[in-house]
GROMACS .gro file of C-alpha atoms in nm:
model
  357
    1MET     CA    1  -1.549   0.957   2.611
    2SER     CA    2  -1.181   0.845   2.673
    3GLN     CA    3  -0.988   0.587   2.749
    4PRO     CA    4  -0.803   0.671   3.115
    5SER     CA    5  -0.450   0.732   3.026
    6SER     CA    6  -0.374   0.517   3.333
    7VAL     CA    7  -0.518   0.204   3.158
    8LYS     CA    8  -0.308  -0.061   2.977
    9ASP     CA    9  -0.590  -0.355   2.885
   10GLU     CA   10  -0.930  -0.284   2.628
   11THR     CA   11  -1.046  -0.601   2.825
   12ALA     CA   12  -1.012  -0.433   3.114
   13LEU     CA   13  -1.339  -0.175   3.072
   14PRO     CA   14  -1.629  -0.192   2.974
   15PRO     CA   15  -1.735  -0.313   2.622
   16ILE     CA   16  -1.907   0.015   2.562
   17PHE     CA   17  -1.563   0.139   2.497
   18ASN     CA   18  -1.436  -0.101   2.171
   19ILE     CA   19  -1.790  -0.034   2.085
   20LEU     CA   20  -1.735   0.330   2.035
   21ARG     CA   21  -1.414   0.307   1.976
   22ILE     CA   22  -1.500   0.129   1.631
   23SER     CA   23  -1.773   0.371   1.612
   24THR     CA   24  -1.645   0.700   1.607
   25SER     CA   25  -1.297   0.595   1.431
   26PHE     CA   26  -1.377   0.737   1.090
   27TRP     CA   27  -1.359   1.066   1.309
   28SER     CA   28  -0.978   0.976   1.377
   29THR     CA   29  -0.927   0.916   1.045
   30GLN     CA   30  -1.070   1.149   0.888
   31ALA     CA   31  -0.855   1.419   1.107
   32LEU     CA   32  -0.559   1.279   1.028
   33TYR     CA   33  -0.664   1.245   0.655
   34ALA     CA   34  -0.706   1.647   0.647
   35VAL     CA   35  -0.387   1.703   0.788
   36THR     CA   36  -0.219   1.525   0.577
   37LYS     CA   37  -0.380   1.723   0.314
   38PHE     CA   38  -0.282   2.076   0.377
   39LYS     CA   39   0.063   2.050   0.461
   40ILE     CA   40   0.035   2.078   0.873
   41PRO     CA   41   0.306   1.803   0.937
   42ASP     CA   42   0.516   2.003   0.719
   43ALA     CA   43   0.438   2.335   0.896
   44LEU     CA   44   0.592   2.145   1.167
   45ALA     CA   45   0.864   1.976   1.059
   46GLY     CA   46   1.245   2.010   1.137
   47GLY     CA   47   1.180   2.040   1.524
   48GLN     CA   48   0.955   2.385   1.488
   49ARG     CA   49   0.718   2.424   1.807
   50LYS     CA   50   0.387   2.735   1.694
   51THR     CA   51   0.067   2.851   1.746
   52ALA     CA   52  -0.242   2.663   1.580
   53GLU     CA   53  -0.288   3.038   1.435
   54MET     CA   54   0.063   3.044   1.298
   55ILE     CA   55   0.034   2.708   1.100
   56ALA     CA   56  -0.348   2.829   1.006
   57HIS     CA   57  -0.169   3.119   0.833
   58GLU     CA   58   0.111   2.940   0.650
   59THR     CA   59  -0.132   2.703   0.574
   60GLY     CA   60  -0.432   2.846   0.466
   61THR     CA   61  -0.676   2.707   0.754
   62ASN     CA   62  -0.929   2.776   1.050
   63ALA     CA   63  -0.697   2.838   1.318
   64ASP     CA   64  -1.010   2.748   1.612
   65ALA     CA   65  -1.054   2.449   1.411
   66LEU     CA   66  -0.716   2.320   1.295
   67PHE     CA   67  -0.661   2.387   1.747
   68ARG     CA   68  -0.895   2.181   1.808
   69CYS     CA   69  -0.795   1.874   1.557
   70LEU     CA   70  -0.414   1.941   1.688
   71ARG     CA   71  -0.592   1.927   1.996
   72MET     CA   72  -0.781   1.568   1.909
   73LEU     CA   73  -0.490   1.409   1.731
   74SER     CA   74  -0.212   1.479   1.996
   75SER     CA   75  -0.458   1.254   2.240
   76MET     CA   76  -0.433   1.018   2.019
   77ASN     CA   77   0.042   1.088   1.986
   78ILE     CA   78   0.002   1.235   1.635
   79PHE     CA   79   0.200   1.590   1.702
   80LYS     CA   80   0.246   1.766   2.054
   81ALA     CA   81   0.078   1.960   2.188
   82HIS     CA   82   0.170   2.190   2.501
   83ALA     CA   83  -0.002   2.345   2.753
   84ASP     CA   84   0.094   2.726   2.608
   85ARG     CA   85  -0.083   2.617   2.326
   86THR     CA   86   0.163   2.522   2.094
   87PHE     CA   87   0.264   2.221   1.878
   88GLU     CA   88   0.515   2.067   1.767
   89ASN     CA   89   0.577   1.704   1.597
   90ASN     CA   90   0.714   1.369   1.736
   91ASP     CA   91   0.765   1.055   1.551
   92ALA     CA   92   0.414   1.008   1.468
   93SER     CA   93   0.329   1.323   1.273
   94GLU     CA   94   0.728   1.368   1.118
   95MET     CA   95   0.699   0.994   0.899
   96LEU     CA   96   0.393   1.243   0.768
   97VAL     CA   97   0.665   1.470   0.556
   98SER     CA   98   0.634   1.554   0.247
   99ASN     CA   99   0.942   1.303   0.132
  100HIS     CA  100   0.973   1.140   0.404
  101PRO     CA  101   1.140   0.813   0.419
  102SER     CA  102   0.849   0.604   0.584
  103GLY     CA  103   0.633   0.783   0.263
  104ALA     CA  104   0.330   0.748   0.519
  105ARG     CA  105   0.243   1.064   0.418
  106SER     CA  106   0.060   0.887   0.033
  107THR     CA  107  -0.042   0.596   0.303
  108VAL     CA  108  -0.305   0.884   0.449
  109LEU     CA  109  -0.379   1.001   0.108
  110ALA     CA  110  -0.451   0.707  -0.077
  111GLU     CA  111  -0.653   0.458   0.223
  112ALA     CA  112  -0.785   0.850   0.434
  113GLY     CA  113  -0.903   1.018   0.089
  114PRO     CA  114  -1.245   1.113  -0.078
  115VAL     CA  115  -1.218   0.765  -0.276
  116HIS     CA  116  -1.203   0.503  -0.010
  117TYR     CA  117  -1.386   0.689   0.187
  118LYS     CA  118  -1.648   0.697  -0.020
  119MET     CA  119  -1.593   0.330  -0.092
  120TRP     CA  120  -1.628   0.273   0.238
  121ALA     CA  121  -1.894   0.376   0.333
  122ASN     CA  122  -2.190   0.073   0.127
  123PHE     CA  123  -2.017  -0.212   0.295
  124ASP     CA  124  -2.335  -0.297   0.491
  125GLU     CA  125  -2.427  -0.390   0.113
  126THR     CA  126  -2.086  -0.564   0.044
  127LEU     CA  127  -2.158  -0.797   0.374
  128ARG     CA  128  -2.479  -0.820   0.248
  129THR     CA  129  -2.456  -0.961  -0.112
  130GLY     CA  130  -2.062  -1.174  -0.111
  131GLN     CA  131  -1.959  -0.856  -0.360
  132ALA     CA  132  -1.739  -0.541  -0.387
  133SER     CA  133  -2.006  -0.295  -0.352
  134GLY     CA  134  -1.743  -0.062  -0.229
  135LEU     CA  135  -1.733  -0.025  -0.623
  136SER     CA  136  -2.130   0.091  -0.753
  137ALA     CA  137  -2.052   0.389  -0.491
  138PHE     CA  138  -1.882   0.554  -0.809
  139GLY     CA  139  -2.018   0.275  -1.075
  140TYR     CA  140  -1.687   0.122  -1.165
  141THR     CA  141  -1.688  -0.248  -1.298
  142GLN     CA  142  -1.295  -0.253  -1.127
  143TYR     CA  143  -1.114  -0.067  -0.891
  144PHE     CA  144  -0.922   0.076  -1.162
  145ASP     CA  145  -1.182   0.263  -1.264
  146SER     CA  146  -1.069   0.486  -0.981
  147PHE     CA  147  -0.731   0.589  -1.148
  148LYS     CA  148  -0.914   0.769  -1.429
  149GLU     CA  149  -1.142   0.934  -1.314
  150PHE     CA  150  -0.951   1.024  -1.039
  151PRO     CA  151  -0.566   1.118  -1.199
  152ASP     CA  152  -0.469   1.254  -0.857
  153HIS     CA  153  -0.591   0.951  -0.657
  154ALA     CA  154  -0.408   0.739  -0.907
  155ALA     CA  155  -0.072   0.921  -0.828
  156VAL     CA  156  -0.093   0.956  -0.483
  157PHE     CA  157  -0.140   0.529  -0.464
  158SER     CA  158   0.124   0.491  -0.674
  159ALA     CA  159   0.335   0.672  -0.476
  160HIS     CA  160   0.183   0.486  -0.162
  161MET     CA  161   0.278   0.167  -0.373
  162SER     CA  162   0.655   0.202  -0.368
  163ALA     CA  163   0.605   0.348   0.008
  164VAL     CA  164   0.481  -0.015   0.053
  165SER     CA  165   0.778  -0.132  -0.138
  166ALA     CA  166   1.031   0.118   0.061
  167GLY     CA  167   0.960  -0.005   0.329
  168ILE     CA  168   0.956  -0.477   0.299
  169LEU     CA  169   1.287  -0.426   0.087
  170PRO     CA  170   1.504  -0.464   0.387
  171ALA     CA  171   1.348  -0.751   0.508
  172PHE     CA  172   1.323  -0.876   0.164
  173LEU     CA  173   1.646  -0.848   0.060
  174GLU     CA  174   1.811  -1.038   0.332
  175HIS     CA  175   1.539  -1.346   0.353
  176TYR     CA  176   1.492  -1.373  -0.042
  177SER     CA  177   1.818  -1.385  -0.269
  178PHE     CA  178   1.835  -1.332  -0.577
  179GLU     CA  179   2.195  -1.441  -0.703
  180GLY     CA  180   2.239  -1.602  -1.004
  181VAL     CA  181   1.953  -1.360  -1.138
  182SER     CA  182   2.016  -1.236  -1.430
  183SER     CA  183   1.701  -1.103  -1.457
  184ILE     CA  184   1.382  -0.940  -1.308
  185VAL     CA  185   1.040  -0.795  -1.370
  186ASP     CA  186   0.865  -0.591  -1.187
  187VAL     CA  187   0.518  -0.667  -1.279
  188GLY     CA  188   0.270  -0.388  -1.139
  189GLY     CA  189   0.599  -0.209  -1.003
  190ALA     CA  190   0.379   0.105  -1.018
  191GLU     CA  191   0.738   0.361  -0.908
  192GLY     CA  192   1.005   0.113  -0.946
  193ALA     CA  193   1.144   0.083  -0.610
  194LEU     CA  194   1.133  -0.310  -0.558
  195VAL     CA  195   1.282  -0.445  -0.896
  196LEU     CA  196   1.481  -0.077  -0.872
  197GLY     CA  197   1.601  -0.226  -0.496
  198VAL     CA  198   1.670  -0.592  -0.591
  199TYR     CA  199   1.927  -0.447  -0.811
  200ASN     CA  200   2.067  -0.162  -0.722
  201LYS     CA  201   2.199  -0.491  -0.454
  202TYR     CA  202   2.260  -0.705  -0.699
  203LYS     CA  203   2.358  -0.501  -1.026
  204ASP     CA  204   2.681  -0.705  -1.072
  205ASN     CA  205   2.410  -1.023  -1.173
  206ILE     CA  206   2.100  -0.840  -1.326
  207LYS     CA  207   2.156  -0.722  -1.603
  208ASP     CA  208   1.832  -0.664  -1.687
  209ALA     CA  209   1.504  -0.481  -1.507
  210THR     CA  210   1.188  -0.396  -1.581
  211THR     CA  211   0.933  -0.194  -1.419
  212TYR     CA  212   0.566  -0.406  -1.589
  213ASP     CA  213   0.273  -0.117  -1.511
  214MET     CA  214  -0.009   0.088  -1.661
  215PRO     CA  215   0.082   0.253  -1.921
  216GLN     CA  216  -0.133   0.582  -1.685
  217VAL     CA  217   0.136   0.422  -1.432
  218ILE     CA  218   0.437   0.448  -1.649
  219GLU     CA  219   0.325   0.781  -1.862
  220HIS     CA  220   0.323   0.891  -1.433
  221ASN     CA  221   0.770   0.771  -1.384
  222LYS     CA  222   0.815   1.003  -1.621
  223THR     CA  223   0.632   1.302  -1.449
  224LEU     CA  224   0.879   1.266  -1.123
  225ALA     CA  225   1.057   1.518  -1.047
  226ALA     CA  226   1.410   1.511  -1.219
  227HIS     CA  227   1.608   1.429  -0.806
  228GLU     CA  228   1.386   1.108  -0.843
  229ARG     CA  229   1.505   0.982  -1.200
  230HIS     CA  230   1.867   1.063  -1.190
  231ARG     CA  231   1.957   0.735  -1.035
  232LEU     CA  232   1.761   0.541  -1.230
  233PRO     CA  233   2.003   0.250  -1.450
  234PRO     CA  234   2.083   0.323  -1.786
  235PRO     CA  235   1.870   0.246  -2.045
  236GLU     CA  236   2.016  -0.102  -2.142
  237ILE     CA  237   1.911  -0.221  -1.821
  238TYR     CA  238   1.579  -0.118  -1.721
  239LYS     CA  239   1.336  -0.033  -1.899
  240GLU     CA  240   0.942   0.109  -1.804
  241VAL     CA  241   0.662  -0.108  -2.013
  242GLY     CA  242   0.288  -0.036  -2.005
  243GLY     CA  243   0.110  -0.275  -2.045
  244ASN     CA  244  -0.238  -0.496  -1.914
  245PHE     CA  245  -0.195  -0.784  -1.780
  246PHE     CA  246  -0.454  -0.954  -1.916
  247ALA     CA  247  -0.385  -0.917  -2.234
  248VAL     CA  248  -0.426  -1.179  -2.432
  249PRO     CA  249  -0.130  -1.270  -2.597
  250SER     CA  250   0.058  -1.173  -2.276
  251ASP     CA  251   0.245  -0.861  -2.355
  252ILE     CA  252   0.463  -0.902  -2.020
  253PRO     CA  253   0.835  -0.867  -2.096
  254ALA     CA  254   0.919  -1.238  -2.174
  255GLY     CA  255   1.158  -1.484  -2.092
  256LYS     CA  256   1.360  -1.337  -1.767
  257ASP     CA  257   1.444  -1.532  -1.478
  258VAL     CA  258   1.217  -1.452  -1.230
  259TYR     CA  259   0.845  -1.245  -1.242
  260ILE     CA  260   0.814  -1.022  -0.990
  261ILE     CA  261   0.404  -0.973  -0.855
  262LYS     CA  262   0.397  -0.817  -0.521
  263ASN     CA  263   0.012  -0.657  -0.346
  264ILE     CA  264  -0.102  -0.760  -0.731
  265LEU     CA  265  -0.347  -1.109  -0.677
  266HIS     CA  266  -0.488  -0.926  -0.370
  267ASP     CA  267  -0.730  -0.656  -0.584
  268TRP     CA  268  -0.879  -0.993  -0.765
  269ALA     CA  269  -1.046  -1.297  -0.714
  270ASP     CA  270  -0.898  -1.647  -0.787
  271CYS     CA  271  -1.059  -1.652  -1.138
  272GLU     CA  272  -0.955  -1.334  -1.244
  273CYS     CA  273  -0.565  -1.464  -1.079
  274LEU     CA  274  -0.604  -1.729  -1.267
  275LYS     CA  275  -0.602  -1.487  -1.574
  276ILE     CA  276  -0.226  -1.300  -1.446
  277PHE     CA  277  -0.120  -1.662  -1.367
  278ALA     CA  278  -0.147  -1.784  -1.714
  279SER     CA  279  -0.038  -1.402  -1.864
  280ILE     CA  280   0.326  -1.441  -1.614
  281LYS     CA  281   0.390  -1.867  -1.682
  282SER     CA  282   0.281  -1.761  -2.137
  283VAL     CA  283   0.605  -1.636  -2.161
  284MET     CA  284   0.823  -1.789  -1.833
  285ARG     CA  285   1.093  -2.059  -1.893
  286ASP     CA  286   1.102  -2.403  -1.819
  287ASP     CA  287   1.278  -2.221  -1.590
  288SER     CA  288   1.204  -1.875  -1.413
  289LYS     CA  289   1.020  -1.837  -1.135
  290ILE     CA  290   0.741  -1.638  -0.988
  291VAL     CA  291   0.719  -1.409  -0.695
  292VAL     CA  292   0.457  -1.301  -0.490
  293ILE     CA  293   0.479  -1.105  -0.264
  294GLU     CA  294   0.155  -1.081  -0.031
  295ALA     CA  295   0.017  -1.176   0.317
  296VAL     CA  296  -0.046  -1.499   0.506
  297VAL     CA  297  -0.401  -1.504   0.629
  298THR     CA  298  -0.290  -1.724   0.986
  299ASP     CA  299  -0.629  -1.875   1.152
  300GLY     CA  300  -0.727  -1.745   1.570
  301THR     CA  301  -0.837  -1.406   1.630
  302GLU     CA  302  -0.476  -1.205   1.753
  303PRO     CA  303  -0.637  -0.854   1.515
  304THR     CA  304  -0.359  -0.902   1.278
  305TYR     CA  305  -0.319  -0.603   0.991
  306SER     CA  306  -0.396  -0.890   0.685
  307LYS     CA  307  -0.823  -0.985   0.835
  308PHE     CA  308  -0.823  -0.625   0.803
  309LEU     CA  309  -0.703  -0.559   0.485
  310ASP     CA  310  -0.889  -0.817   0.380
  311LEU     CA  311  -1.229  -0.751   0.495
  312HIS     CA  312  -1.031  -0.367   0.300
  313MET     CA  313  -0.987  -0.589  -0.025
  314MET     CA  314  -1.291  -0.721  -0.051
  315HIS     CA  315  -1.478  -0.492  -0.027
  316ILE     CA  316  -1.334  -0.228  -0.309
  317ALA     CA  317  -1.181  -0.468  -0.558
  318GLY     CA  318  -1.372  -0.780  -0.482
  319GLY     CA  319  -0.970  -0.945  -0.365
  320ARG     CA  320  -0.873  -1.113  -0.040
  321GLU     CA  321  -0.629  -1.151   0.134
  322ARG     CA  322  -0.526  -1.551   0.168
  323SER     CA  323  -0.428  -1.873   0.353
  324SER     CA  324  -0.092  -2.064   0.277
  325ASP     CA  325  -0.347  -2.289   0.160
  326GLU     CA  326  -0.496  -2.097  -0.080
  327TRP     CA  327  -0.190  -2.001  -0.173
  328HIS     CA  328  -0.131  -2.381  -0.299
  329ALA     CA  329  -0.426  -2.481  -0.438
  330LEU     CA  330  -0.393  -2.156  -0.635
  331ALA     CA  331  -0.047  -2.225  -0.752
  332ALA     CA  332  -0.235  -2.562  -0.904
  333SER     CA  333  -0.516  -2.495  -0.978
  334ALA     CA  334  -0.309  -2.254  -1.273
  335GLY     CA  335  -0.057  -2.571  -1.352
  336LEU     CA  336   0.182  -2.392  -1.065
  337LYS     CA  337   0.307  -2.489  -0.781
  338VAL     CA  338   0.445  -2.335  -0.458
  339ASN     CA  339   0.784  -2.335  -0.473
  340LYS     CA  340   0.823  -2.193  -0.108
  341ILE     CA  341   0.691  -1.974   0.142
  342VAL     CA  342   0.955  -1.706   0.315
  343GLN     CA  343   0.787  -1.530   0.638
  344LEU     CA  344   0.946  -1.158   0.620
  345ASN     CA  345   0.883  -1.041   0.923
  346ALA     CA  346   0.786  -0.683   0.766
  347ARG     CA  347   0.376  -0.564   0.774
  348GLU     CA  348   0.273  -1.018   0.791
  349THR     CA  349   0.452  -1.001   0.460
  350SER     CA  350   0.478  -1.321   0.291
  351VAL     CA  351   0.756  -1.423  -0.041
  352ILE     CA  352   0.543  -1.706  -0.197
  353GLU     CA  353   0.786  -1.888  -0.424
  354ILE     CA  354   0.589  -2.036  -0.728
  355VAL     CA  355   0.737  -2.246  -1.011
  356LYS     CA  356   0.557  -2.408  -1.295
  357ALA     CA  357   0.398  -2.805  -1.201
   0.00000   0.00000   0.00000
């Protein structure tokens, strides 16, 4: 059963349509993951138009299964199907081509891949207990244990985080200034996309830029293709440092002007966030700033992405998205204060600037 193409308002449909759409949505999720994994969009890159048989031969897939999969995804505006049974990329599937600047391929591989898919099989237990039951699917105590068991997942997740950074970077640089800042650290900075973006705009005044992340992430960075690394600033300016932001004493680089922390705190419950804040606070100068980049959840029933992400973080990590009041309260509990919140209008993301109280 599918929604008629002429119907624009879902509220005009019988309620069963919405129930069916939600209850079967994992079908389309896994179809999208499969074509992304097998690089079907790559086979159609550059405006190519091919039959399923041609694509299957190039990608090691089954022609009949591929035709039926592409037919379904085309009905959802992923790929474009033609009456002669050929397919081509549309704007959406083109974004899934390897090395597309959107980074959409890594997003699909990370979010719809086997690690998250298996984790979501027992959300009912999270609803019953309030605990992050997605972790129990693998016997983990924290989400990042998955990186050790599944290094391929760690790699695509790191690339996904870099894609998110690239996606918000223009709005971040437009709405938040680093004038007068000489040193920055991106705490949990993955491949360094955000801190390097800031440096590239403010290289006249930034003389010290650091990506700080888990040791295995920093090691992964060393394996990136040479063409991705040759543009790095000189080593006397840019450094990649491995560590653990829960370590006591803190091993985060000390005495810097700004500590950026993007999409990290939502991984953790308040008690763990307070430990992270304490670690950063212990190495800050009195005039240093913490620049948090995360969603700020709003009231109301509008279907905002942050409400969905909040459920995801609760289930797979025990974390949460936070409202403005919750950000103020969390900072105060850490002996800090929210100086200002700046809405970026990009992926429902805000900058929460935090200073010592």
